[in-house]
Short mmCIF file of C-alpha atoms in Angstrom, two decimals:
data_model
loop_
_atom_site.label_atom_id
_atom_site.label_comp_id
_atom_site.label_asym_id
_atom_site.label_seq_id
_atom_site.Cartn_x
_atom_site.Cartn_y
_atom_site.Cartn_z
CA ARG A 1 -0.01 0.00 -0.01
CA LYS A 2 1.36 3.41 -0.93
CA GLU A 3 2.11 5.67 2.02
CA VAL A 4 -0.03 8.61 0.93
CA GLU A 5 -2.73 8.09 -1.65
CA GLN A 6 -4.82 10.65 -3.47
CA ASP A 7 -7.27 10.48 -6.35
CA PRO A 8 -5.24 12.10 -9.17
CA GLY A 9 -8.34 13.57 -10.86
CA PRO A 10 -8.59 15.75 -12.80
CA PHE A 11 -11.55 17.35 -11.11
CA ASN A 12 -13.23 19.69 -13.58
CA VAL A 13 -15.72 22.02 -11.89
CA PRO A 14 -17.48 25.30 -12.76
CA GLU A 15 -16.83 28.49 -10.86
CA GLY A 16 -18.78 28.62 -7.63
CA ALA A 17 -18.84 24.86 -7.14
CA THR A 18 -17.83 23.09 -3.97
CA VAL A 19 -15.23 20.38 -4.40
CA ALA A 20 -13.69 17.94 -1.96
CA PHE A 21 -10.39 16.08 -2.14
CA ASN A 22 -9.57 13.01 -0.09
CA CYS A 23 -6.31 11.50 1.00
CA THR A 24 -5.41 8.36 2.94
CA TYR A 25 -2.14 7.56 4.69
CA SER A 26 -0.80 4.21 5.74
CA ASN A 27 1.37 4.94 8.76
CA SER A 28 -0.64 5.35 11.95
CA ALA A 29 2.37 6.96 13.63
CA SER A 30 2.05 10.02 11.34
CA GLN A 31 1.90 13.20 13.37
CA SER A 32 1.64 16.22 11.09
CA PHE A 33 -0.55 16.77 8.07
CA PHE A 34 -0.64 19.46 5.41
CA TRP A 35 -2.19 20.44 2.15
CA TYR A 36 0.11 22.05 -0.41
CA ARG A 37 -0.84 23.71 -3.64
CA GLN A 38 1.33 23.48 -6.74
CA ASP A 39 0.82 25.54 -9.85
CA CYS A 40 2.05 24.36 -13.21
CA ARG A 41 5.85 24.47 -13.42
CA LYS A 42 6.14 26.04 -9.95
CA GLU A 43 7.25 24.77 -6.57
CA PRO A 44 4.75 23.42 -4.00
CA LYS A 45 3.51 26.01 -1.52
CA LEU A 46 1.86 25.39 1.79
CA LEU A 47 -1.89 25.88 1.61
CA MET A 48 -2.76 24.91 5.16
CA SER A 49 -1.86 22.63 8.02
CA VAL A 50 -4.45 20.07 9.08
CA TYR A 51 -5.38 19.80 12.76
CA SER A 52 -7.22 17.03 14.55
CA SER A 53 -10.18 19.28 15.33
CA GLY A 54 -10.45 20.38 11.72
CA ASN A 55 -9.62 23.87 10.59
CA GLU A 56 -10.86 26.47 8.19
CA ASP A 57 -9.15 29.23 6.25
CA GLY A 58 -11.62 31.29 4.26
CA ARG A 59 -13.11 29.04 1.58
CA PHE A 60 -10.88 26.12 2.50
CA THR A 61 -11.67 23.54 5.18
CA ALA A 62 -9.38 20.72 6.18
CA GLN A 63 -10.36 17.68 8.20
CA LEU A 64 -8.39 14.87 9.77
CA ASN A 65 -9.72 11.48 10.86
CA ARG A 66 -6.95 9.67 12.65
CA ALA A 67 -8.97 6.50 13.24
CA SER A 68 -9.56 6.10 9.51
CA GLN A 69 -6.18 7.63 8.55
CA TYR A 70 -7.96 10.00 6.24
CA ILE A 71 -7.51 13.68 5.41
CA SER A 72 -9.80 15.90 3.38
CA LEU A 73 -9.80 19.35 1.82
CA LEU A 74 -13.02 21.13 0.97
CA ILE A 75 -13.03 24.17 -1.31
CA ARG A 76 -16.21 26.23 -1.38
CA ASP A 77 -17.21 28.76 -4.03
CA SER A 78 -14.41 27.68 -6.41
CA LYS A 79 -12.53 30.42 -8.26
CA LEU A 80 -10.66 30.19 -11.53
CA SER A 81 -7.52 30.89 -9.56
CA ASP A 82 -8.03 27.72 -7.53
CA SER A 83 -6.99 25.68 -10.56
CA ALA A 84 -3.86 23.82 -9.49
CA THR A 85 -2.60 20.52 -8.18
CA TYR A 86 -3.26 19.88 -4.49
CA LEU A 87 -0.77 17.73 -2.61
CA CYS A 88 -1.60 15.82 0.55
CA VAL A 89 1.43 15.68 2.83
CA VAL A 90 2.12 13.61 5.94
CA ASN A 91 4.98 13.77 8.42
CA GLN A 92 6.21 11.18 10.88
CA ALA A 93 8.36 12.65 13.62
CA GLY A 94 12.04 12.64 12.73
CA THR A 95 11.56 11.81 9.07
CA ALA A 96 10.99 13.67 5.87
CA LEU A 97 7.53 14.70 4.76
CA ILE A 98 5.77 12.21 2.52
CA PHE A 99 3.89 13.63 -0.41
CA GLY A 100 0.93 12.24 -2.27
CA LYS A 101 1.08 12.50 -6.04
CA GLY A 102 -1.48 15.24 -6.06
CA THR A 103 -5.01 15.90 -7.22
CA THR A 104 -5.51 18.20 -10.18
CA LEU A 105 -8.33 20.75 -10.04
CA SER A 106 -9.52 22.69 -13.04
CA VAL A 107 -12.10 25.43 -12.46
CA SER A 108 -13.81 26.80 -15.54
CA SER A 109 -16.04 29.81 -16.13
CA ASP B 1 9.49 34.60 5.46
CA VAL B 2 11.75 31.66 4.81
CA LYS B 3 13.78 32.01 1.69
CA VAL B 4 15.13 28.95 -0.07
CA THR B 5 17.27 29.76 -3.07
CA GLN B 6 18.29 27.27 -5.74
CA SER B 7 21.23 28.27 -7.87
CA SER B 8 19.61 27.82 -11.28
CA ARG B 9 16.05 27.75 -12.60
CA TYR B 10 17.07 25.99 -15.82
CA LEU B 11 20.14 23.92 -16.52
CA VAL B 12 21.25 21.90 -19.53
CA LYS B 13 24.10 19.42 -19.19
CA ARG B 14 25.56 16.53 -21.19
CA THR B 15 25.56 12.84 -20.40
CA GLY B 16 28.49 11.90 -18.22
CA GLU B 17 29.05 15.39 -16.80
CA LYS B 18 29.29 15.95 -13.08
CA VAL B 19 26.46 18.28 -12.11
CA PHE B 20 26.11 20.38 -8.96
CA LEU B 21 22.77 21.77 -7.79
CA GLU B 22 23.05 24.23 -4.96
CA CYS B 23 20.47 25.21 -2.38
CA VAL B 24 20.82 27.93 0.23
CA GLN B 25 18.38 28.82 3.00
CA ASP B 26 18.33 31.83 5.29
CA MET B 27 16.25 30.59 8.23
CA ASP B 28 18.76 28.47 10.15
CA HIS B 29 16.65 25.35 9.57
CA GLU B 30 18.23 22.09 10.63
CA ASN B 31 16.64 19.89 7.99
CA MET B 32 17.14 20.18 4.26
CA PHE B 33 15.87 17.94 1.49
CA TRP B 34 16.31 17.27 -2.20
CA TYR B 35 13.40 15.94 -4.23
CA ARG B 36 12.83 15.30 -7.89
CA GLN B 37 9.41 15.62 -9.45
CA ASP B 38 8.35 13.83 -12.60
CA PRO B 39 4.96 13.65 -14.31
CA GLY B 40 2.85 10.88 -12.88
CA LEU B 41 5.38 10.05 -10.17
CA GLY B 42 4.95 13.00 -7.83
CA LEU B 43 7.67 14.21 -5.52
CA ARG B 44 10.31 11.61 -4.69
CA LEU B 45 12.87 12.13 -1.95
CA ILE B 46 16.49 11.74 -3.06
CA TYR B 47 18.43 12.65 0.07
CA PHE B 48 17.95 14.68 3.20
CA SER B 49 20.14 16.13 5.91
CA TYR B 50 19.20 16.86 9.50
CA ASP B 51 22.43 18.56 10.46
CA VAL B 52 25.76 19.75 9.13
CA LYS B 53 27.76 16.86 7.64
CA MET B 54 24.83 14.50 8.22
CA LYS B 55 22.94 12.89 5.36
CA GLU B 56 20.33 10.23 4.93
CA LYS B 57 19.22 8.41 1.80
CA GLY B 58 15.72 8.98 0.62
CA ASP B 59 13.70 6.80 -1.70
CA ILE B 60 15.83 7.19 -4.85
CA PRO B 61 19.45 7.99 -3.95
CA GLU B 62 21.06 6.02 -6.76
CA GLY B 63 23.17 8.17 -9.04
CA TYR B 64 23.21 11.08 -6.60
CA SER B 65 25.26 12.27 -3.68
CA VAL B 66 24.94 15.28 -1.38
CA SER B 67 27.07 17.61 0.65
CA ARG B 68 26.18 19.66 3.73
CA GLU B 69 29.33 21.45 4.88
CA LYS B 70 27.44 24.45 6.24
CA LYS B 71 24.02 24.62 7.82
CA GLU B 72 22.61 26.97 5.23
CA ARG B 73 23.77 25.09 2.15
CA PHE B 74 22.79 21.67 0.81
CA SER B 75 24.25 20.53 -2.50
CA LEU B 76 23.01 17.74 -4.74
CA ILE B 77 25.59 16.13 -6.95
CA LEU B 78 24.99 14.01 -10.03
CA GLU B 79 28.26 12.11 -10.26
CA SER B 80 27.83 11.18 -13.93
CA ALA B 81 24.66 12.62 -15.39
CA SER B 82 22.39 10.38 -17.39
CA THR B 83 19.33 11.19 -19.49
CA ASN B 84 16.99 9.56 -16.96
CA GLN B 85 18.03 12.27 -14.50
CA THR B 86 16.29 14.91 -16.60
CA SER B 87 13.75 16.24 -14.15
CA MET B 88 12.57 19.09 -11.95
CA TYR B 89 14.66 19.21 -8.79
CA LEU B 90 13.26 20.81 -5.66
CA CYS B 91 15.11 21.75 -2.49
CA ALA B 92 13.19 22.17 0.76
CA THR B 93 13.90 23.04 4.40
CA LEU B 94 12.17 22.20 7.64
CA GLY B 95 12.67 23.87 11.01
CA ILE B 96 12.35 22.15 14.37
CA GLU B 97 9.87 23.63 16.79
CA ARG B 98 8.33 21.59 19.59
CA GLY B 99 4.66 20.98 19.73
CA SER B 100 3.60 22.38 16.37
CA ASN B 101 3.09 21.16 12.84
CA GLN B 102 6.03 21.95 10.63
CA PRO B 103 5.55 22.52 6.91
CA GLN B 104 8.40 22.42 4.48
CA HIS B 105 9.51 25.45 2.53
CA PHE B 106 10.54 24.91 -1.08
CA GLY B 107 12.90 26.63 -3.44
CA ASP B 108 11.72 27.63 -6.91
CA GLY B 109 13.06 24.42 -8.43
CA THR B 110 15.67 23.65 -11.05
CA ARG B 111 14.62 22.18 -14.38
CA LEU B 112 17.57 20.03 -15.35
CA SER B 113 17.88 18.59 -18.86
CA ILE B 114 20.55 15.99 -19.60
CA LEU B 115 21.29 15.65 -23.31
#
């Protein structure tokens, strides 16, 4: 089983739509969780950390379910500028971050 | 803001050449990483370092070596470049702070082409 798995997509949605991405991780000892955004031909940039209680940043909501080893990202009211690849990232203490292969989102007008 | 600087955005080298990719960070972070990113394969860890002169192999270290002589600088070396090392190379850093999630900070990336 791969360590961090994501549906690669692409997810093609109209502006204003709500879209959700899911991610599962295999190592129950994982301690830190993040969503990164990567635009075409650019480096990954941190979108948001994911906390056990769930957290929200504007239109973005992240959830963590440790029992199911599952992370989600919800984007409300999608904008054209949200088009990108979203990377699920997991960290076990003392080791490097482990990246999923990413989910591609395309928002159209 | 953390700044991670990679020496080149684009680089073209020939098969068999020794290639150096440099990465410098200005935030005194202990951990530094080299990844490569290829279509359909995502980010793959080549090597990482958690301290000066310390290095650990990642998932795909073959054909690469690294050097960390100073805390702020982490170099990736392709001993004898081959065409299958054509890729986007990304350097990242990670600070240590107790009790809080730590994201990585990435450089802009180096697009390396081996001809």
